[in-house]
């Protein structure tokens, strides 16, 4: 009778908790763990809250250390960008980096007993600010600069950060807006320097910029059979000289000679920089 009763118990257990006795025993072990967790839930919650606070304090220390390094780097970046802008016909422009903390009762603790929001980038929201003209206050770069100013600001920033920036391709459009031939040569030189670490595409109507390109493409629209088509031509030798001369004005012996001199100047500077192993001009 005892054996039969035992077999009946085991049969009922398998019917409710698993097909085999091994599955029944596994279910029992899991039930014990759940019961233990329920019984000691308060202790576990306190333990987890303590671990959370410890991690938040550690994150706060890491965030403060990162912030100190960023503030130091921001001052250097501001000075370097403003120095670049001096060469780009934006002599009065000022540049700075804004740091903003946002209060969050669930955030990390920082100095002064405050708690601030955080994410994978740190404890601050960072924004580039620019004052392009005298008498104007600093405003966000995306809201204040014109198309040409934005391109020149980005060129300045990219030149300063050339070795740290991992973006493979940079596109500059209308970067020649509002600059003359002398500044155009400086911009062309900086674009070529930047091309040592990136692929640089520049849309320009200024011959001083075009002369520094390793490759010169002419984009032209034509109407054929009632349709507007865009043709792209890769220019070399005399075709490139002719295009540069046309960019200067009416084609003649003078503009052709000026085009040759521009190409020769660009080639000389590029070769000199290659020999010296330095791409950033003094």
CSV table of C-alpha atoms in Angstrom, one decimal:
chain,number,residue,atom,x,y,z
A,1,UNK,CA,0.0,0.0,0.0
A,2,UNK,CA,2.8,2.4,0.8
A,3,UNK,CA,4.5,1.8,-2.5
A,4,UNK,CA,1.3,2.2,-4.4
A,5,UNK,CA,0.6,5.4,-2.6
A,6,UNK,CA,4.1,6.7,-3.3
A,7,UNK,CA,3.8,5.9,-7.0
A,8,UNK,CA,0.4,7.7,-7.1
A,9,UNK,CA,2.0,10.8,-5.5
A,10,UNK,CA,4.8,10.8,-8.0
A,11,UNK,CA,2.4,10.3,-10.9
A,12,UNK,CA,0.3,13.3,-9.8
A,13,UNK,CA,3.4,15.4,-9.4
A,14,UNK,CA,4.5,14.6,-13.0
A,15,UNK,CA,1.0,15.4,-14.3
A,16,UNK,CA,1.1,18.9,-12.7
A,17,UNK,CA,4.8,19.9,-12.8
A,18,UNK,CA,6.7,18.1,-15.5
A,19,UNK,CA,6.9,15.0,-17.7
A,20,UNK,CA,9.8,13.6,-15.8
A,21,UNK,CA,10.8,13.5,-12.1
A,22,UNK,CA,13.9,15.6,-13.1
A,23,UNK,CA,11.6,18.3,-14.4
A,24,UNK,CA,9.5,18.1,-11.2
A,25,UNK,CA,12.6,18.5,-9.1
A,26,UNK,CA,13.7,21.5,-11.2
A,27,UNK,CA,10.3,23.1,-10.7
A,28,UNK,CA,10.6,22.6,-7.0
A,29,UNK,CA,14.0,24.3,-6.9
A,30,UNK,CA,12.7,27.2,-8.8
A,31,UNK,CA,9.7,27.5,-6.5
A,32,UNK,CA,12.0,27.5,-3.5
A,33,UNK,CA,14.0,30.4,-5.0
A,34,UNK,CA,10.9,32.4,-5.7
A,35,UNK,CA,9.6,31.8,-2.2
A,36,UNK,CA,13.0,32.9,-0.8
A,37,UNK,CA,12.9,36.1,-2.9
A,38,UNK,CA,9.4,36.9,-1.7
A,39,UNK,CA,10.3,36.2,1.9
A,40,UNK,CA,13.4,38.4,1.8
A,41,UNK,CA,12.1,41.0,-0.7
A,42,UNK,CA,12.7,43.9,1.6
A,43,UNK,CA,16.3,43.0,2.3
A,44,UNK,CA,16.9,42.5,-1.4
A,45,UNK,CA,15.4,45.9,-2.3
A,46,UNK,CA,17.5,47.6,0.3
A,47,UNK,CA,20.6,45.8,-1.1
A,48,UNK,CA,19.8,46.9,-4.7
A,49,UNK,CA,19.1,50.5,-3.6
A,50,UNK,CA,22.5,50.6,-1.9
A,51,UNK,CA,24.2,49.2,-5.1
A,52,UNK,CA,22.3,51.7,-7.2
A,53,UNK,CA,23.5,54.6,-5.0
A,54,UNK,CA,27.1,53.4,-5.1
A,55,UNK,CA,27.0,53.2,-8.9
A,56,UNK,CA,25.4,56.6,-9.2
A,57,UNK,CA,28.1,58.1,-7.0
A,58,UNK,CA,30.8,56.4,-9.1
A,59,UNK,CA,29.1,57.8,-12.3
A,60,UNK,CA,29.0,61.2,-10.7
A,61,UNK,CA,32.8,61.1,-10.1
A,62,UNK,CA,33.4,59.9,-13.6
A,63,UNK,CA,31.1,62.6,-15.0
A,64,UNK,CA,32.9,65.4,-13.0
A,65,UNK,CA,36.3,64.2,-14.2
A,66,UNK,CA,35.1,64.1,-17.8
A,67,UNK,CA,33.6,67.6,-17.4
A,68,UNK,CA,36.8,69.1,-16.1
A,69,UNK,CA,38.7,67.7,-19.1
A,70,UNK,CA,36.1,69.0,-21.5
A,71,UNK,CA,36.1,72.5,-20.0
A,72,UNK,CA,39.9,72.6,-20.5
A,73,UNK,CA,39.7,71.3,-24.0
A,74,UNK,CA,36.8,73.7,-24.8
A,75,UNK,CA,39.0,76.7,-24.0
A,76,UNK,CA,41.8,75.4,-26.3
A,77,UNK,CA,39.2,74.7,-29.0
A,78,UNK,CA,37.8,78.2,-28.8
A,79,UNK,CA,41.1,79.8,-29.2
A,80,UNK,CA,42.2,77.5,-32.0
A,81,UNK,CA,38.9,78.0,-34.0
A,82,UNK,CA,39.1,81.8,-33.6
A,83,UNK,CA,42.7,81.7,-34.8
A,84,UNK,CA,41.5,79.8,-37.9
A,85,UNK,CA,38.7,82.2,-38.5
A,86,UNK,CA,41.2,85.1,-38.6
A,87,UNK,CA,42.5,83.6,-41.9
A,88,UNK,CA,39.0,83.0,-43.3
A,89,UNK,CA,37.8,86.7,-43.4
A,90,UNK,CA,35.9,86.3,-40.1
A,91,UNK,CA,38.3,88.4,-38.1
A,92,UNK,CA,35.7,89.6,-35.6
A,93,UNK,CA,34.0,86.2,-35.0
A,94,UNK,CA,34.1,84.7,-31.6
A,95,UNK,CA,33.6,81.0,-30.7
A,96,UNK,CA,32.9,79.2,-27.5
A,97,UNK,CA,31.5,75.9,-26.1
A,98,UNK,CA,28.4,76.0,-23.9
A,99,UNK,CA,27.9,73.4,-21.1
A,100,UNK,CA,24.5,72.9,-19.6
A,101,UNK,CA,23.5,70.7,-16.7
A,102,UNK,CA,19.9,69.6,-16.2
A,103,UNK,CA,18.5,68.9,-12.8
A,104,UNK,CA,17.1,65.4,-12.2
A,105,UNK,CA,16.1,63.9,-8.8
A,106,UNK,CA,17.0,60.5,-10.2
A,107,UNK,CA,20.3,61.6,-11.6
A,108,UNK,CA,23.9,61.4,-10.4
A,109,UNK,CA,25.1,63.4,-7.4
A,110,UNK,CA,27.6,66.2,-8.0
A,111,UNK,CA,29.2,68.9,-6.0
A,112,UNK,CA,26.9,71.0,-3.9
A,113,UNK,CA,24.4,68.2,-3.2
A,114,UNK,CA,22.8,68.6,-6.6
A,115,UNK,CA,21.6,65.6,-8.7
A,116,UNK,CA,21.9,66.0,-12.5
A,117,UNK,CA,20.7,64.1,-15.5
A,118,UNK,CA,23.2,61.9,-17.3
A,119,UNK,CA,23.5,59.7,-20.4
A,120,UNK,CA,26.2,57.8,-22.2
A,121,UNK,CA,27.9,61.1,-23.2
A,122,UNK,CA,28.2,62.5,-19.7
A,123,UNK,CA,26.4,64.8,-17.3
A,124,UNK,CA,26.2,67.9,-19.6
A,125,UNK,CA,24.5,69.1,-22.8
A,126,UNK,CA,27.2,70.6,-25.0
A,127,UNK,CA,26.6,73.2,-27.8
A,128,UNK,CA,28.8,75.3,-30.0
A,129,UNK,CA,28.1,79.0,-29.8
A,130,UNK,CA,29.3,81.7,-32.2
A,131,UNK,CA,29.1,85.5,-32.4
A,132,UNK,CA,30.0,86.3,-36.0
A,133,UNK,CA,29.9,90.1,-35.8
A,134,UNK,CA,31.0,92.7,-33.2
A,135,UNK,CA,28.3,93.7,-30.7
A,136,UNK,CA,26.4,90.5,-31.0
A,137,UNK,CA,26.0,88.0,-28.2
A,138,UNK,CA,26.8,84.3,-28.5
A,139,UNK,CA,24.1,82.2,-30.1
A,140,UNK,CA,23.9,78.5,-31.2
A,141,UNK,CA,25.9,77.9,-34.3
A,142,UNK,CA,22.9,76.3,-36.1
A,143,UNK,CA,20.7,79.4,-35.6
A,144,UNK,CA,23.0,82.3,-36.2
A,145,UNK,CA,25.4,81.6,-39.1
A,146,UNK,CA,24.7,82.1,-42.8
A,147,UNK,CA,25.5,79.3,-45.3
A,148,UNK,CA,28.9,80.7,-46.2
A,149,UNK,CA,29.7,81.5,-42.5
A,150,UNK,CA,28.6,78.0,-41.5
A,151,UNK,CA,30.9,76.4,-44.1
A,152,UNK,CA,33.9,78.5,-42.9
A,153,UNK,CA,33.1,77.8,-39.3
A,154,UNK,CA,33.0,74.1,-40.1
A,155,UNK,CA,36.2,74.3,-42.0
A,156,UNK,CA,37.9,76.0,-39.1
A,157,UNK,CA,36.6,73.4,-36.6
A,158,UNK,CA,37.5,70.5,-38.9
A,159,UNK,CA,41.0,71.8,-39.4
A,160,UNK,CA,41.5,72.1,-35.6
A,161,UNK,CA,40.1,68.6,-35.1
A,162,UNK,CA,41.6,67.0,-38.2
A,163,UNK,CA,43.4,64.3,-36.3
A,164,UNK,CA,40.6,63.4,-34.0
A,165,UNK,CA,37.7,63.5,-36.4
A,166,UNK,CA,36.7,60.1,-37.8
A,167,UNK,CA,34.1,61.4,-40.3
A,168,UNK,CA,35.3,60.1,-43.7
A,169,UNK,CA,33.7,62.6,-46.1
A,170,UNK,CA,33.2,66.3,-45.7
A,171,UNK,CA,31.1,68.4,-48.1
A,172,UNK,CA,31.5,72.2,-48.3
A,173,UNK,CA,29.0,74.3,-50.3
A,174,UNK,CA,29.2,78.1,-50.8
A,175,UNK,CA,32.3,78.3,-48.6
A,176,UNK,CA,33.5,81.0,-51.0
A,177,UNK,CA,30.6,83.3,-50.2
A,178,UNK,CA,31.7,86.7,-49.2
A,179,UNK,CA,35.5,86.1,-49.5
A,180,UNK,CA,38.0,87.5,-52.1
A,181,UNK,CA,40.8,86.0,-54.0
A,182,UNK,CA,43.5,86.4,-51.3
A,183,UNK,CA,41.3,84.8,-48.7
A,184,UNK,CA,40.3,82.2,-51.3
A,185,UNK,CA,43.8,81.0,-51.6
A,186,UNK,CA,44.0,80.5,-47.8
A,187,UNK,CA,40.7,78.6,-47.8
A,188,UNK,CA,41.9,76.5,-50.7
A,189,UNK,CA,45.1,75.6,-48.8
A,190,UNK,CA,43.1,74.7,-45.7
A,191,UNK,CA,40.7,72.5,-47.7
A,192,UNK,CA,43.6,70.7,-49.2
A,193,UNK,CA,45.2,70.2,-45.8
A,194,UNK,CA,42.0,68.8,-44.5
A,195,UNK,CA,41.9,66.4,-47.4
A,196,UNK,CA,44.9,64.6,-46.0
A,197,UNK,CA,42.6,63.0,-43.3
A,198,UNK,CA,39.2,63.1,-45.1
A,199,UNK,CA,37.6,63.0,-48.5
A,200,UNK,CA,36.7,66.6,-49.2
A,201,UNK,CA,34.0,67.7,-51.7
A,202,UNK,CA,33.8,71.4,-52.4
A,203,UNK,CA,31.3,73.2,-54.6
A,204,UNK,CA,32.8,76.5,-55.5
A,205,UNK,CA,32.9,79.3,-58.1
A,206,UNK,CA,36.2,80.7,-56.9
A,207,UNK,CA,39.3,79.7,-59.0
A,208,UNK,CA,41.6,80.1,-56.0
A,209,UNK,CA,39.7,77.2,-54.3
A,210,UNK,CA,39.4,75.1,-57.4
A,211,UNK,CA,43.1,75.2,-58.1
A,212,UNK,CA,43.9,73.3,-54.9
A,213,UNK,CA,41.7,70.4,-55.7
A,214,UNK,CA,43.4,67.1,-56.5
A,215,UNK,CA,40.5,66.5,-58.9
A,216,UNK,CA,38.5,69.2,-60.7
A,217,UNK,CA,34.9,68.4,-61.9
A,218,UNK,CA,32.8,70.8,-63.9
A,219,UNK,CA,29.0,70.4,-63.4
A,220,UNK,CA,26.9,71.9,-66.1
A,221,UNK,CA,23.2,71.8,-67.0
A,222,UNK,CA,22.0,71.5,-70.5
A,223,UNK,CA,18.5,71.2,-72.1
A,224,UNK,CA,18.2,68.4,-74.6
A,225,UNK,CA,15.0,67.4,-76.3
A,226,UNK,CA,13.0,69.4,-73.8
A,227,UNK,CA,14.7,67.8,-70.8
A,228,UNK,CA,17.2,69.3,-68.4
A,229,UNK,CA,20.3,67.1,-68.0
A,230,UNK,CA,23.3,67.5,-65.8
A,231,UNK,CA,26.7,66.7,-67.2
A,232,UNK,CA,29.8,66.2,-65.1
A,233,UNK,CA,33.2,66.5,-66.8
A,234,UNK,CA,36.6,65.6,-65.2
A,235,UNK,CA,39.0,68.4,-66.2
A,236,UNK,CA,42.7,68.0,-66.9
A,237,UNK,CA,45.5,70.0,-68.5
A,238,UNK,CA,44.3,72.7,-70.8
A,239,UNK,CA,40.6,72.0,-70.1
A,240,UNK,CA,41.2,72.7,-66.5
A,241,UNK,CA,43.2,75.9,-67.3
A,242,UNK,CA,40.3,77.0,-69.5
A,243,UNK,CA,37.8,76.4,-66.8
A,244,UNK,CA,39.8,78.3,-64.2
A,245,UNK,CA,40.2,81.2,-66.7
A,246,UNK,CA,36.4,81.2,-67.3
A,247,UNK,CA,35.9,81.4,-63.5
A,248,UNK,CA,38.0,84.5,-63.4
A,249,UNK,CA,36.0,86.3,-66.2
A,250,UNK,CA,36.5,86.7,-69.9
A,251,UNK,CA,38.9,84.2,-71.3
A,252,UNK,CA,42.1,85.7,-72.7
A,253,UNK,CA,45.8,85.4,-72.5
A,254,UNK,CA,45.9,87.2,-69.1
A,255,UNK,CA,43.3,84.9,-67.5
A,256,UNK,CA,44.9,81.8,-69.0
A,257,UNK,CA,48.2,82.9,-67.6
A,258,UNK,CA,46.7,83.6,-64.2
A,259,UNK,CA,45.1,80.2,-64.2
A,260,UNK,CA,48.4,78.5,-64.9
A,261,UNK,CA,50.0,80.6,-62.1
A,262,UNK,CA,47.3,79.5,-59.7
A,263,UNK,CA,47.8,75.8,-60.5
A,264,UNK,CA,51.5,76.2,-60.2
A,265,UNK,CA,51.2,78.0,-56.8
A,266,UNK,CA,48.9,75.3,-55.5
A,267,UNK,CA,51.1,72.5,-56.7
A,268,UNK,CA,54.2,74.1,-55.2
A,269,UNK,CA,52.6,74.5,-51.8
A,270,UNK,CA,51.3,70.9,-51.9
A,271,UNK,CA,54.6,69.5,-52.8
A,272,UNK,CA,56.4,71.5,-50.2
A,273,UNK,CA,54.0,70.3,-47.5
A,274,UNK,CA,54.4,66.7,-48.6
A,275,UNK,CA,58.2,67.0,-48.3
A,276,UNK,CA,58.0,68.6,-44.9
A,277,UNK,CA,55.5,66.0,-43.7
A,278,UNK,CA,53.3,68.9,-42.4
A,279,UNK,CA,49.9,69.7,-43.9
A,280,UNK,CA,48.8,72.6,-41.7
A,281,UNK,CA,50.2,76.0,-42.9
A,282,UNK,CA,51.8,78.4,-40.5
